[in-house]
């Protein structure tokens, strides 16, 4: 067992050495993943990077780049709107240079909120889904994965997890992103204080233990079956309406978010690719440890 873990650690280390925080200009023959960390996580992959890591194991020659944005609670709306704009910027930059490559978007918590605004639009901040970005979503963005997004609404066709409710900033208008419904998965579990308006603070950090492999396999399945191009409208799609601000506040009035440390011990899903799921689980745990070591 010790030798197995040692080999897994070596493989995981090699993987992260191949992944750059900033896209290096190389077009990937696998999937190019753009990820956004959660609130208050240091610059870098954040915990959502473990999902991208596992997807890389299932899809050879993949790459990972990160969204650079504040990810702060102070000026939350400015922070996540910056993240949304960065998603569009990095996607368009990549697809312009690599028109035959495939792209996946991943976000956790505030990073997921920013990602979903990039895809679905936000009217109050004057942020619209440009036609150019819609074309990229329709032709090259093959998967969109969200964990614990405050815009969650169980009525959305892409909603998964145990939640039967809606989040702090539940999205009501999904007109702009409905054409890509099959490409989106948004996980939220009952009790999450941000995506479910629950009261269990531990839930918000539990997605990496419960759904890492499911999310990675979803990306791989989408990669292997993404030949169909989604037609986009000829005009800019209607933006969504931003809900009024609410949430948990501190005594000084600032919005707070609490996550808990987790280890990635995903339950194997339906299986994708030829990689042995037991190896993926081991590498996933190692990847989580590596990320938390980096954060400490």
XYZ file of C-alpha atoms in Angstrom:
296
model
C 0.000 0.000 0.000
C 2.868 2.350 0.811
C 4.362 1.752 -2.628
C 0.993 2.406 -4.269
C 0.573 5.717 -2.470
C 4.152 6.682 -3.310
C 3.522 6.023 -6.992
C 0.260 7.999 -6.820
C 2.064 10.921 -5.212
C 4.708 10.842 -7.952
C 2.059 10.835 -10.672
C 0.076 13.615 -9.017
C 3.203 15.737 -8.561
C 4.146 15.253 -12.210
C 0.640 16.229 -13.244
C 0.693 19.472 -11.315
C 4.132 20.276 -12.661
C 2.657 20.089 -16.165
C -0.232 22.396 -15.356
C 0.288 26.153 -15.507
C -1.783 28.690 -13.607
C -1.701 30.867 -16.697
C -2.277 29.493 -20.204
C 1.065 29.190 -21.996
C -0.306 29.547 -25.528
C -0.245 25.830 -26.356
C -3.400 24.341 -27.870
C -4.469 21.244 -25.958
C -5.419 18.024 -27.733
C -7.298 17.084 -24.584
C -9.569 19.567 -22.821
C -8.461 23.020 -21.712
C -9.983 23.690 -18.282
C -10.492 27.176 -16.880
C -11.137 27.149 -13.125
C -12.206 29.700 -10.521
C -11.515 29.289 -6.810
C -13.948 30.017 -3.991
C -14.136 33.014 -1.683
C -10.977 33.813 0.318
C -8.962 30.961 -1.232
C -5.433 32.097 -2.210
C -4.607 32.745 -5.865
C -4.357 29.510 -7.794
C -6.490 26.459 -8.477
C -8.292 26.404 -5.131
C -10.057 23.205 -4.129
C -11.871 22.999 -7.472
C -8.464 22.225 -8.950
C -8.859 18.650 -7.667
C -11.770 18.149 -10.071
C -9.690 19.481 -12.959
C -6.830 17.219 -11.913
C -9.064 14.134 -12.019
C -10.476 15.157 -15.398
C -6.893 15.452 -16.663
C -6.324 11.828 -15.694
C -9.336 10.775 -17.723
C -8.507 12.996 -20.703
C -4.831 12.817 -21.716
C -2.989 15.951 -22.842
C -5.338 18.315 -21.019
C -4.400 21.675 -19.524
C -5.582 23.886 -16.672
C -5.606 27.671 -16.315
C -7.030 29.788 -13.517
C -9.249 32.830 -13.301
C -7.479 35.747 -11.635
C -10.020 37.721 -9.623
C -10.317 39.052 -6.036
C -12.480 36.209 -4.584
C -13.180 38.413 -1.569
C -16.260 39.010 0.579
C -15.557 42.718 0.657
C -17.247 44.238 -2.387
C -18.581 40.779 -3.245
C -20.543 41.891 -6.287
C -17.574 43.689 -7.803
C -15.404 40.672 -7.047
C -17.537 38.025 -8.712
C -18.419 40.335 -11.635
C -14.674 40.656 -12.255
C -14.469 36.878 -12.251
C -17.295 36.634 -14.775
C -15.567 39.051 -17.117
C -12.316 37.106 -16.760
C -14.074 33.873 -17.730
C -15.254 35.436 -20.981
C -11.843 36.988 -21.631
C -9.892 33.740 -21.134
C -12.348 31.620 -23.121
C -12.325 33.973 -26.098
C -8.545 34.288 -25.951
C -8.162 30.522 -26.038
C -10.748 29.659 -28.697
C -9.425 32.395 -30.970
C -5.970 30.810 -30.852
C -7.201 27.191 -30.741
C -10.386 26.886 -32.851
C -10.255 23.078 -32.867
C -9.765 22.572 -29.126
C -12.357 21.832 -26.452
C -12.865 23.820 -23.264
C -14.394 23.112 -19.835
C -15.276 25.682 -17.174
C -15.172 24.897 -13.451
C -16.025 26.991 -10.409
C -16.529 26.635 -6.672
C -18.666 28.902 -4.499
C -18.059 32.535 -5.568
C -16.029 31.185 -8.491
C -19.055 29.144 -9.590
C -21.257 32.220 -9.255
C -18.882 34.186 -11.480
C -18.767 31.356 -14.015
C -22.554 31.043 -14.209
C -22.900 34.800 -14.687
C -20.452 34.586 -17.559
C -22.598 31.899 -19.169
C -26.070 33.201 -18.254
C -25.623 36.971 -17.930
C -26.281 39.540 -15.227
C -28.345 42.637 -15.899
C -27.849 44.763 -12.772
C -24.093 44.959 -13.267
C -24.528 45.734 -16.963
C -22.936 42.409 -17.849
C -24.300 40.756 -20.975
C -23.493 37.529 -22.759
C -21.886 38.666 -25.992
C -22.688 36.910 -29.245
C -19.005 36.054 -29.631
C -19.004 34.310 -26.259
C -22.261 32.501 -27.062
C -20.643 31.097 -30.199
C -17.697 29.853 -28.151
C -20.082 28.237 -25.667
C -21.952 26.565 -28.495
C -18.963 25.262 -30.404
C -16.047 24.654 -28.030
C -17.123 24.797 -24.374
C -18.164 21.192 -23.773
C -18.674 21.150 -19.977
C -19.507 23.627 -17.205
C -19.176 22.389 -13.601
C -20.291 24.285 -10.491
C -19.951 23.306 -6.823
C -21.956 25.214 -4.210
C -22.929 28.159 -6.396
C -25.055 30.865 -4.712
C -27.052 31.176 -7.978
C -28.312 27.575 -7.604
C -31.989 26.874 -8.193
C -33.338 23.318 -8.068
C -35.704 24.140 -10.951
C -32.776 24.535 -13.345
C -32.378 21.538 -15.681
C -28.697 21.140 -14.786
C -29.160 21.067 -11.000
C -27.873 17.999 -9.160
C -27.252 17.068 -5.539
C -29.669 16.706 -2.641
C -30.896 20.303 -2.416
C -34.556 20.935 -3.192
C -34.292 24.688 -2.731
C -32.398 27.687 -4.035
C -29.384 29.801 -3.118
C -28.661 33.276 -1.812
C -28.734 34.726 -5.322
C -30.966 32.167 -7.031
C -31.096 32.717 -10.771
C -34.579 33.146 -12.201
C -33.933 33.833 -15.875
C -31.906 31.159 -17.675
C -32.815 32.127 -21.237
C -29.231 32.845 -22.238
C -27.813 29.539 -20.992
C -30.688 27.139 -21.755
C -29.161 26.135 -25.125
C -26.188 24.695 -23.204
C -28.212 22.898 -20.508
C -26.772 19.464 -21.356
C -23.265 20.838 -20.824
C -23.882 22.217 -17.328
C -23.895 20.459 -13.961
C -24.387 22.448 -10.767
C -24.048 20.519 -7.501
C -25.733 21.704 -4.305
C -26.606 19.656 -1.225
C -29.293 20.191 1.368
C -28.149 22.316 4.281
C -25.578 24.390 2.364
C -25.900 27.927 3.675
C -25.056 29.528 0.311
C -26.631 27.436 -2.435
C -29.522 25.978 -0.360
C -30.104 28.638 2.320
C -29.521 25.914 4.887
C -27.872 26.077 8.305
C -25.154 23.425 8.105
C -21.861 25.183 7.450
C -20.005 21.908 6.889
C -21.969 21.105 3.719
C -20.407 23.871 1.646
C -16.988 22.246 1.833
C -18.187 18.665 1.357
C -18.543 18.557 -2.446
C -14.952 17.500 -3.030
C -15.405 14.394 -0.877
C -18.740 13.528 -2.486
C -18.675 14.577 -6.135
C -15.111 15.030 -7.406
C -15.112 11.829 -9.444
C -18.690 12.365 -10.677
C -17.756 15.816 -11.950
C -14.535 14.590 -13.583
C -16.388 11.770 -15.313
C -19.034 14.217 -16.532
C -16.312 16.323 -18.163
C -14.784 13.217 -19.748
C -18.143 11.997 -21.032
C -18.878 15.408 -22.513
C -15.423 15.493 -24.099
C -15.950 12.108 -25.733
C -19.412 12.980 -27.086
C -19.129 16.676 -27.941
C -19.375 16.622 -31.720
C -22.690 18.477 -31.881
C -22.523 22.255 -32.147
C -25.265 24.243 -30.418
C -26.817 26.944 -32.590
C -26.754 30.373 -30.972
C -29.215 33.234 -31.468
C -28.432 36.006 -33.940
C -28.732 38.672 -31.251
C -27.415 38.985 -27.735
C -29.492 36.812 -25.427
C -31.532 38.510 -22.685
C -29.537 38.914 -19.477
C -30.722 37.601 -16.143
C -31.860 39.636 -13.190
C -29.529 39.763 -10.210
C -31.339 38.949 -6.931
C -31.025 41.402 -4.053
C -28.100 40.847 -1.744
C -28.661 38.651 1.285
C -26.682 36.154 3.275
C -24.845 35.531 6.489
C -23.265 38.637 7.923
C -20.659 39.392 10.533
C -21.079 41.975 13.242
C -19.465 44.572 11.000
C -21.991 43.916 8.243
C -19.770 42.091 5.768
C -21.022 38.941 4.090
C -19.251 35.812 5.275
C -18.824 32.319 3.960
C -17.532 29.294 5.838
C -16.076 26.173 4.297
C -14.652 23.089 5.939
C -11.536 21.121 5.223
C -12.285 17.921 3.314
C -10.377 15.069 1.782
C -11.255 13.789 -1.625
C -12.503 10.227 -1.325
C -14.988 10.212 -4.142
C -17.378 7.342 -4.631
C -16.832 5.844 -8.089
C -19.508 6.795 -10.595
C -20.513 5.246 -13.883
C -16.963 5.263 -15.199
C -15.417 7.117 -18.133
C -12.323 6.459 -20.177
C -9.981 3.582 -19.536
C -8.352 4.824 -16.307
C -8.909 2.595 -13.283
C -11.292 4.428 -10.859
C -9.367 3.143 -7.834
C -6.268 4.954 -9.096
C -8.327 8.085 -9.640
C -9.595 7.995 -6.063
C -6.050 7.652 -4.710
C -4.748 10.444 -6.929
C -7.728 12.571 -5.984
C -6.877 12.209 -2.291
C -3.227 12.975 -2.999
C -4.220 15.990 -5.098
C -6.360 17.344 -2.284
C -3.480 16.934 0.168
C -1.141 18.725 -2.239
C -3.508 21.632 -2.689
C -4.063 22.022 1.072
C -0.296 21.800 1.635
C 0.053 24.675 -0.840
C -2.615 26.663 1.001
C -1.049 26.282 4.443
